[in-house]
CSV table of C-alpha atoms in Angstrom, one decimal:
chain,number,residue,atom,x,y,z
K,1,MET,CA,52.3,-28.6,2.7
K,2,PRO,CA,48.9,-28.4,2.0
K,3,GLN,CA,47.3,-25.5,2.3
K,4,PRO,CA,43.4,-25.7,3.3
K,5,ASP,CA,40.8,-25.4,0.7
K,6,ASP,CA,38.9,-21.8,1.1
K,7,THR,CA,37.6,-22.3,-2.5
K,8,ARG,CA,35.1,-25.5,-1.1
K,9,MET,CA,31.2,-24.3,-1.5
K,10,LEU,CA,28.6,-24.4,1.0
K,11,THR,CA,26.0,-27.0,0.2
K,12,LEU,CA,22.1,-26.7,1.2
K,13,ARG,CA,23.2,-28.9,4.3
K,14,ASP,CA,25.7,-26.7,5.7
K,15,TYR,CA,23.2,-23.8,5.7
K,16,GLY,CA,20.8,-26.2,7.3
K,17,ARG,CA,23.1,-27.3,10.1
K,18,ILE,CA,24.1,-23.2,11.0
K,19,ILE,CA,20.7,-22.5,11.3
K,20,TRP,CA,19.7,-25.8,13.7
K,21,LEU,CA,22.6,-25.2,15.6
K,22,ARG,CA,21.4,-21.3,16.1
K,23,LYS,CA,17.6,-22.5,16.2
K,24,TRP,CA,17.0,-20.5,19.5
K,25,ILE,CA,17.5,-17.3,17.8
K,26,VAL,CA,15.8,-18.4,14.8
K,27,VAL,CA,12.6,-19.1,17.0
K,28,VAL,CA,13.0,-16.0,19.8
K,29,VAL,CA,13.3,-13.5,16.4
K,30,VAL,CA,10.2,-15.0,14.5
K,31,VAL,CA,7.9,-14.9,18.4
K,32,LEU,CA,9.5,-11.5,18.1
K,33,CYS,CA,8.0,-10.3,14.9
K,34,THR,CA,4.9,-12.5,15.4
K,35,ALA,CA,4.0,-10.5,18.8
K,36,GLY,CA,4.9,-7.1,17.4
K,37,ALA,CA,3.3,-6.9,14.4
K,38,TYR,CA,0.4,-8.2,16.5
K,39,LEU,CA,0.2,-6.1,19.4
K,40,VAL,CA,1.1,-2.4,16.8
K,41,THR,CA,-2.2,-3.6,14.5
K,42,ASP,CA,-4.2,-4.6,17.9
K,43,SER,CA,-3.4,-0.9,18.8
K,44,LYS,CA,-4.9,0.6,15.7
K,45,PRO,CA,-8.6,1.8,16.3
K,46,ARG,CA,-11.2,-0.6,14.3
K,47,VAL,CA,-12.7,1.2,11.4
K,48,TYR,CA,-16.3,-0.1,9.9
K,49,GLU,CA,-17.2,0.4,6.7
K,50,ALA,CA,-20.9,0.9,5.3
K,51,THR,CA,-21.4,1.8,1.5
K,52,ALA,CA,-24.5,3.5,-0.1
K,53,ARG,CA,-25.1,2.8,-3.6
K,54,LEU,CA,-27.1,5.2,-5.7
K,55,MET,CA,-28.2,5.0,-9.4
K,56,TYR,CA,-28.0,8.5,-10.8
K,57,GLU,CA,-29.7,10.0,-13.3
K,58,GLN,CA,-28.4,12.5,-15.4
K,59,PRO,CA,-29.8,15.8,-14.7
K,60,LEU,CA,-33.5,16.3,-17.3
K,61,ALA,CA,-32.5,19.0,-19.8
K,62,ILE,CA,-34.9,21.8,-19.9
K,63,GLY,CA,-34.9,22.0,-23.9
K,64,SER,CA,-35.8,17.6,-23.7
K,65,VAL,CA,-38.9,18.8,-21.7
K,66,VAL,CA,-40.1,21.5,-24.1
K,67,SER,CA,-39.0,19.1,-27.4
K,68,GLY,CA,-39.7,15.8,-26.5
K,69,ILE,CA,-36.3,14.8,-27.2
K,70,ALA,CA,-34.0,13.2,-24.6
K,71,ALA,CA,-30.9,12.2,-25.5
K,72,THR,CA,-28.2,11.0,-23.2
K,73,ASP,CA,-24.6,11.5,-24.2
K,74,PRO,CA,-22.3,8.8,-22.5
K,75,ASN,CA,-19.6,11.1,-22.0
K,76,SER,CA,-21.5,13.9,-20.5
K,77,VAL,CA,-22.6,11.1,-18.1
K,78,ALA,CA,-19.4,10.4,-17.5
K,79,ILE,CA,-18.9,14.2,-16.3
K,80,GLU,CA,-21.9,14.5,-14.5
K,81,MET,CA,-20.7,11.4,-12.6
K,82,GLN,CA,-17.5,12.6,-11.2
K,83,SER,CA,-19.0,16.4,-10.9
K,84,ALA,CA,-21.1,13.8,-8.2
K,85,VAL,CA,-18.5,12.4,-6.3
K,86,ALA,CA,-16.8,16.0,-5.8
K,87,VAL,CA,-20.7,17.3,-4.5
K,88,VAL,CA,-20.8,14.7,-1.9
K,89,GLY,CA,-17.8,15.5,-0.3
K,90,GLY,CA,-18.9,19.0,-0.2
K,91,PRO,CA,-20.0,21.6,1.5
K,92,GLN,CA,-23.8,21.3,1.0
K,93,VAL,CA,-23.8,17.4,1.4
K,94,ALA,CA,-22.5,17.0,4.2
K,95,GLY,CA,-24.4,20.3,6.1
K,96,ARG,CA,-27.8,18.2,5.1
K,97,ALA,CA,-26.2,15.0,6.3
K,98,GLN,CA,-25.4,16.5,9.3
K,99,ALA,CA,-29.4,17.8,10.0
K,100,ILE,CA,-30.3,14.1,8.9
K,101,LEU,CA,-27.6,13.1,11.4
K,102,GLY,CA,-29.2,15.0,14.3
K,103,SER,CA,-26.4,16.5,17.3
K,104,PRO,CA,-23.0,16.7,16.4
K,105,ALA,CA,-21.8,14.9,19.6
K,106,SER,CA,-23.6,11.4,18.9
K,107,VAL,CA,-21.8,11.1,15.8
K,108,PRO,CA,-18.2,9.4,16.1
K,109,HIS,CA,-15.6,10.6,14.0
K,110,TYR,CA,-15.7,9.5,10.1
K,111,THR,CA,-14.5,9.5,7.0
K,112,VAL,CA,-16.8,10.1,3.8
K,113,THR,CA,-15.7,8.8,0.3
K,114,ALA,CA,-17.1,8.8,-2.9
K,115,THR,CA,-16.4,6.7,-6.3
K,116,VAL,CA,-18.2,5.8,-9.3
K,117,PRO,CA,-17.2,2.0,-10.0
K,118,ALA,CA,-16.1,0.9,-12.9
K,119,PRO,CA,-19.1,-0.5,-15.1
K,120,THR,CA,-19.2,-4.7,-15.2
K,121,VAL,CA,-20.2,-4.5,-18.9
K,122,THR,CA,-18.7,-2.5,-21.4
K,123,THR,CA,-21.3,-1.8,-24.9
K,124,ALA,CA,-21.8,0.3,-26.7
K,125,SER,CA,-24.6,1.9,-25.1
K,126,ASN,CA,-22.8,1.6,-21.4
K,127,VAL,CA,-19.8,3.6,-22.0
K,128,SER,CA,-19.4,4.9,-18.0
K,129,SER,CA,-21.4,3.5,-14.8
K,130,THR,CA,-24.4,4.9,-14.1
K,131,ALA,CA,-23.9,4.1,-9.7
K,132,LEU,CA,-22.3,6.2,-7.2
K,133,SER,CA,-21.1,4.1,-4.4
K,134,ILE,CA,-20.7,6.6,-0.7
K,135,THR,CA,-18.4,4.7,1.1
K,136,VAL,CA,-18.1,5.7,5.4
K,137,GLY,CA,-15.4,4.4,7.7
K,138,SER,CA,-15.7,4.9,11.3
K,139,PRO,CA,-15.2,3.2,14.7
K,140,ALA,CA,-19.0,2.6,15.2
K,141,PRO,CA,-20.6,-0.1,12.7
K,142,ARG,CA,-24.4,1.3,13.3
K,143,ALA,CA,-23.5,5.3,12.7
K,144,SER,CA,-21.6,3.4,9.7
K,145,ALA,CA,-24.3,2.5,7.9
K,146,ALA,CA,-26.3,5.8,9.5
K,147,ILE,CA,-24.2,8.1,8.2
K,148,ALA,CA,-24.0,6.4,5.1
K,149,ASN,CA,-27.6,6.7,4.2
K,150,ALA,CA,-27.8,10.2,5.3
K,151,TYR,CA,-25.2,11.8,3.4
K,152,ALA,CA,-26.9,9.4,0.3
K,153,GLN,CA,-30.3,10.9,1.3
K,154,ALA,CA,-29.0,14.1,1.7
K,155,LEU,CA,-28.0,14.2,-1.9
K,156,ILE,CA,-31.0,13.0,-3.5
K,157,VAL,CA,-32.2,16.0,-1.6
K,158,LEU,CA,-29.6,18.2,-2.9
K,159,ARG,CA,-30.5,17.3,-6.7
K,160,LYS,CA,-34.3,16.8,-6.4
K,161,ASP,CA,-34.4,20.4,-4.6
K,162,THR,CA,-31.8,21.9,-7.6
K,163,GLU,CA,-34.3,20.2,-10.3
K,164,VAL,CA,-37.5,21.5,-9.0
K,165,ALA,CA,-35.0,25.0,-9.0
K,166,GLN,CA,-34.3,24.4,-12.4
K,167,LEU,CA,-38.0,23.8,-13.5
K,168,ARG,CA,-39.0,26.2,-11.8
K,169,GLN,CA,-36.9,29.0,-14.1
K,170,ALA,CA,-38.1,27.6,-17.4
K,171,GLU,CA,-41.2,27.4,-16.4
K,172,THR,CA,-40.9,31.6,-15.6
K,173,ALA,CA,-39.3,31.9,-18.7
K,174,LEU,CA,-42.2,29.9,-20.6
K,175,ARG,CA,-44.4,32.1,-19.0
K,176,SER,CA,-42.8,34.9,-19.9
K,177,GLN,CA,-42.4,33.8,-23.6
K,178,MET,CA,-46.1,33.2,-23.9
K,179,ARG,CA,-46.9,36.7,-22.5
K,180,THR,CA,-45.7,37.9,-25.3
K,181,PHE,CA,-47.5,36.1,-27.8
K,182,VAL,CA,-50.7,36.6,-26.3
K,183,THR,CA,-51.9,39.9,-26.9
K,184,PRO,CA,-54.6,41.2,-24.4
K,185,LYS,CA,-57.8,42.2,-25.8
């Protein structure tokens, strides 16, 4: 008595025939998955991004003003850039940016991130990037641009105020030292 051949291998043609017989199931699954993906994507709020890019200069070293020698250490530039990234997310810049933007009711919910883009060309004199990108995501495209620009402007004003204060302190120290050299007559 002959035994049925249970060791027969399925071929590609057999798989194609099985799929063809159940084609409606395949079509329904593809349509449901596509519709589900569309609905999930469409239900998420749209977020528009705007980026303000600043060229970042290392702060003026008070010693270089007096000596006339200015040296730029690539490692200190990289540290300074990371410090600037942290400052952008801080309360000083956020408060100044909010003041530039005006009333909180007119500003939609937004997110702010600051990054240092990788340098495109690396040479001995350009080990780290001196650009700072401030990216804002918001449901309103024009608000995203305005907020990114406000954060950039706030960072510029904060750095300017900080450097002016440091220069005034240096000036006060120099005047004090000069008074010790000048003797009253």
